[in-house]
Coordinates of C-alpha atoms in Angstrom, one line a residue:
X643 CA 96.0 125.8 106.8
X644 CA 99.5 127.0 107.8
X645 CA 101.5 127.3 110.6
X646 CA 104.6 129.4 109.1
X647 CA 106.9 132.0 109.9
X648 CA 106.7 133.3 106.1
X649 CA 104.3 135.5 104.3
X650 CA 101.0 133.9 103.7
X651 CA 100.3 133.0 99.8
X652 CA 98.2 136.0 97.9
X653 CA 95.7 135.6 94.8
X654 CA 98.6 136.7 92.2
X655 CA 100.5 133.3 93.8
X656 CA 97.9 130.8 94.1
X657 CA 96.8 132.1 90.4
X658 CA 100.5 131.5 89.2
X659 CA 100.5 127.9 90.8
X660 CA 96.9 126.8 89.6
X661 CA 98.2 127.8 85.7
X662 CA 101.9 126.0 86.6
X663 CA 100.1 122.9 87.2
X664 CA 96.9 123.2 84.5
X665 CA 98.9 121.7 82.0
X666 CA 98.6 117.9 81.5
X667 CA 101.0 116.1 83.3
X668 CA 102.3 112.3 82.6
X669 CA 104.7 109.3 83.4
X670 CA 108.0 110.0 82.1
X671 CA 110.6 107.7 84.0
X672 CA 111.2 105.4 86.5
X673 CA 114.5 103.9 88.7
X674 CA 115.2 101.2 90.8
X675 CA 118.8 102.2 91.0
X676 CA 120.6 105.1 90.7
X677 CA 122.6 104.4 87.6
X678 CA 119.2 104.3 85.5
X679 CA 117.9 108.0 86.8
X680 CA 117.2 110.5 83.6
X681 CA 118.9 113.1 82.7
X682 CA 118.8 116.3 84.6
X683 CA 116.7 119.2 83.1
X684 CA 114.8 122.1 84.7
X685 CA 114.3 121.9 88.5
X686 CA 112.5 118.9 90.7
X687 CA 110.3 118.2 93.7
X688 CA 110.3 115.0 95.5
X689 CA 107.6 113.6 97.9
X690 CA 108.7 110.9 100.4
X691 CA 106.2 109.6 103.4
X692 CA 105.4 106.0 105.2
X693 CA 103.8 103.8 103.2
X694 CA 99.8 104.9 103.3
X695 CA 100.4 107.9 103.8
X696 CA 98.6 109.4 100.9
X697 CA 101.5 110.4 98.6
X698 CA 100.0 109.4 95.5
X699 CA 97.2 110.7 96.3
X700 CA 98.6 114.0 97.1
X701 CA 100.2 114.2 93.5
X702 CA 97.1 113.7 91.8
X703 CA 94.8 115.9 93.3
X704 CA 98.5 118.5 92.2
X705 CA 98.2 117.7 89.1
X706 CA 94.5 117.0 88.7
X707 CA 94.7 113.9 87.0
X708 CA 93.1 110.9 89.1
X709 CA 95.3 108.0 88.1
X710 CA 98.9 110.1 87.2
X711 CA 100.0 108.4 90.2
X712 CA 99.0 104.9 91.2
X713 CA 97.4 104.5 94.4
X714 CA 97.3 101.1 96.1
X715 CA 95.6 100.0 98.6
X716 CA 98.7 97.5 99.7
X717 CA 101.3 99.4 101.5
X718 CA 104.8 99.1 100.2
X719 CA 103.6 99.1 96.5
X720 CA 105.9 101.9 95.2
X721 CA 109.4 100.8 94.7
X722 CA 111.2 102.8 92.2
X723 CA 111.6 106.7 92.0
X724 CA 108.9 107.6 89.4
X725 CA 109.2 111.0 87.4
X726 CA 106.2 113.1 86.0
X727 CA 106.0 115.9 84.1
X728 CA 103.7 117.6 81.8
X729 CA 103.0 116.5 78.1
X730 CA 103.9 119.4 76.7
X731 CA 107.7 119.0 77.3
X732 CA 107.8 121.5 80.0
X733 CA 110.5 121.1 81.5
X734 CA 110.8 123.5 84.4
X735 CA 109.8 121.0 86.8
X736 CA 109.7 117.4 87.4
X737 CA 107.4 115.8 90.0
X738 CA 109.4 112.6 91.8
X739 CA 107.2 110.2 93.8
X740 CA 109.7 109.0 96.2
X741 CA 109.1 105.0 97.3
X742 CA 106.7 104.7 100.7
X743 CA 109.2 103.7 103.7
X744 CA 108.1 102.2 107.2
X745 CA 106.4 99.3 106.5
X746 CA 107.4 96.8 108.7
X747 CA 105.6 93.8 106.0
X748 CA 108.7 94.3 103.4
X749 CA 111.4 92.3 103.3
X750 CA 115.2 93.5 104.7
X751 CA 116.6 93.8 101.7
X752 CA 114.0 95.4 99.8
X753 CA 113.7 98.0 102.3
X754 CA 117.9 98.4 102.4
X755 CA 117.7 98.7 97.9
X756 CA 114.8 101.0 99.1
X757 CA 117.1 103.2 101.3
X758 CA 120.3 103.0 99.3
X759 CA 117.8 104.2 96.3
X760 CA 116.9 107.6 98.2
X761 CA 120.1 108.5 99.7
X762 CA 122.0 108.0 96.6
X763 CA 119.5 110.0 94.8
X764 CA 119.7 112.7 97.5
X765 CA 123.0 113.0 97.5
X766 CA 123.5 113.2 94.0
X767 CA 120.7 115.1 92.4
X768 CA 121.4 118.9 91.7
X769 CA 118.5 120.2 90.7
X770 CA 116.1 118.5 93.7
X771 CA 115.0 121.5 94.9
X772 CA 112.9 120.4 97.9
X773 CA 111.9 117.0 99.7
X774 CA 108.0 117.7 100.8
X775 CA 107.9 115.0 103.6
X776 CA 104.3 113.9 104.3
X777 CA 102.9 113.1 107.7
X778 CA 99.3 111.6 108.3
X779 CA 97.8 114.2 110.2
X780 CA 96.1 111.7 112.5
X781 CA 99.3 110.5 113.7
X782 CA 101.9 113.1 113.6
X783 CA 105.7 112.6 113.5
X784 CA 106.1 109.4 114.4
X785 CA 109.7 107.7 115.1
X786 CA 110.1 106.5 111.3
X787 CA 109.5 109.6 110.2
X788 CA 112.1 112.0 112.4
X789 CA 114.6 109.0 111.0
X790 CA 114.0 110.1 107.4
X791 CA 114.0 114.1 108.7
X792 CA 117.5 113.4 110.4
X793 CA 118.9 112.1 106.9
X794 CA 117.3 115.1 105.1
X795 CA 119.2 117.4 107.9
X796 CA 122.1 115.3 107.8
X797 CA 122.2 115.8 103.9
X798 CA 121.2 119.1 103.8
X799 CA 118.8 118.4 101.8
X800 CA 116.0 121.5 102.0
X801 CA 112.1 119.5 102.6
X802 CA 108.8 121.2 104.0
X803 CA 106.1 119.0 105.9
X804 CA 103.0 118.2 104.4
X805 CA 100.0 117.4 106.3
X806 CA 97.8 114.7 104.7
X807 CA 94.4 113.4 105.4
X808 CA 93.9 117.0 107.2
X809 CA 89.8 115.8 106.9
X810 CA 90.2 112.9 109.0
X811 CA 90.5 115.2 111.6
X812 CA 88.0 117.6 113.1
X813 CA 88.2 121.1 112.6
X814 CA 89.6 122.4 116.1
X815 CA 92.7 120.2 115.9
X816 CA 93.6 121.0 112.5
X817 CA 95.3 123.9 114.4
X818 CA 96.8 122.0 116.6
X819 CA 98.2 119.1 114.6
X820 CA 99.8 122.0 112.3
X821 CA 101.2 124.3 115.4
X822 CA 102.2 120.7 117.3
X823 CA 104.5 119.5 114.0
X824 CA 105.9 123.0 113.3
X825 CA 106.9 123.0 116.9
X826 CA 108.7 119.7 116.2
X827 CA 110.1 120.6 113.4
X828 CA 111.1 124.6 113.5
X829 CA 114.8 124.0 115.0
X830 CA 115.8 121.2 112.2
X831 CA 118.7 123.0 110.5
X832 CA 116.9 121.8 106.6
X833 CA 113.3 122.1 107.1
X834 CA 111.5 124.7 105.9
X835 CA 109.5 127.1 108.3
X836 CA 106.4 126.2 107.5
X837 CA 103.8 123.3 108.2
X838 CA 100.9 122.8 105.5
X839 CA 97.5 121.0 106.4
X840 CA 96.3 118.9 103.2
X841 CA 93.3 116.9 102.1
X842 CA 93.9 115.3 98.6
X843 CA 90.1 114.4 98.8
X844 CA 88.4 117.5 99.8
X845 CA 91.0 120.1 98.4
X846 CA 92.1 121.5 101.8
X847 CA 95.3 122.8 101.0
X848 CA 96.4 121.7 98.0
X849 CA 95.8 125.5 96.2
X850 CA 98.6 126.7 99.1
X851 CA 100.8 123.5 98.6
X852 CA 100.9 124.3 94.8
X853 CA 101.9 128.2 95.8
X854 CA 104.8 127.1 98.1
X855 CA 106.1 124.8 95.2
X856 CA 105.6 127.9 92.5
X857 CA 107.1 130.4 95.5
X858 CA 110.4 127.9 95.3
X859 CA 110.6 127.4 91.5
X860 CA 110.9 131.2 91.1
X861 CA 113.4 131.3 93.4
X862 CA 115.4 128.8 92.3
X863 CA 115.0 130.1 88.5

């Protein structure tokens, strides 16, 4: 589902996007600081949300491998930018799974490391061609989460919204969670026009998500 201002996603692109991500895709890196990132080839995507909100999830169901990413069920778990990308050395694009922020459990200084991680590795990554920022559709934007949208802006570093958990929610306010966030977010000088409603467990969305990443790639290539 998509609230957008752009054109909606034909067969010829969501047949482009299903064969981008076919290929088998694996665990090729990790940081905890930004002195010990790998080298820059090809273009990347990074995903970024609260802690729980589905993120590795999200990557799997991408990539169609059930454990590529690890999912916990302890919040907070991810704490190092991990890099994926497919086993056949293609390198046009690189998957980053961002760590989970906003959980209030961690430590202070884990969370700062945390932070310092991200915006170092915002400010200082060329090829990061878009930050998809995932929101639980059963809660919406909350205050954590316009905090990391103001950095993005504030970097101008380009990031669309992603929906997640878009089953949790019935039907009739799938619409209205989508229009409601793309209302909140259409005048932020970085984001992206366009909202997209995903369920990592039920497939809602992920065909378009994979599109809008493909849609991007091309550009930037």
């Amino acid at each position: 589902m998509t609230a957008s201002t752009t054109t909606p996603y034909d067969a010829d692109e969501i047949e482009t996007a299903r064969k981008l991500f076919e290929g088998p895709w694996d665990f090729v890196w990790a940081s905890t600081k930004i002195d010990d990132l790998p080298p820059m080839v090809g273009q990347e995507i990074a995903f970024a949300g609260r802690s729980n909100v589905g993120k590795s999830s999200l990557i799997n169901a991408l990539t169609r491998r059930n454990s590529l990413a690890r999912t916990s069920h302890t919040p907070g778990r991810t704490q190092q930018l991990n890099f994926f990308r497919q086993v056949d050395h293609d390198e046009r694009l690189t998957i980053v799974d961002m760590p989970g922020y906003g959980y209030a459990a961690v430590g202070r200084d884990k969370v700062a490391a945390w932070t310092n991680l991200i915006h170092e590795y915002l400010r200082g990554r060329s090829n990061l061609m878009r930050v998809y920022v995932l929101i639980d559709a059963r809660h919406g934007i909350k205050d954590v989460d316009g905090a990391v949208l103001e950095t993005l802006d504030k970097a101008a570093v380009s990031y669309q919204v992603v929906l997640t958990k878009g089953d949790a929610i019935k039907p009739a306010d799938q619409a209205f969670m989508a229009e409601a966030t793309f209302d909140e977010i259409k005048r932020r000088p970085a984001a992206f026009p366009e909202v997209l409603l995903t369920s990592s467990e039920k497939g809602l969305g992920i065909p378009e998500l994979r599109a809008a990443i493909a849609r991007v790639l091309a550009e930037r290539s």
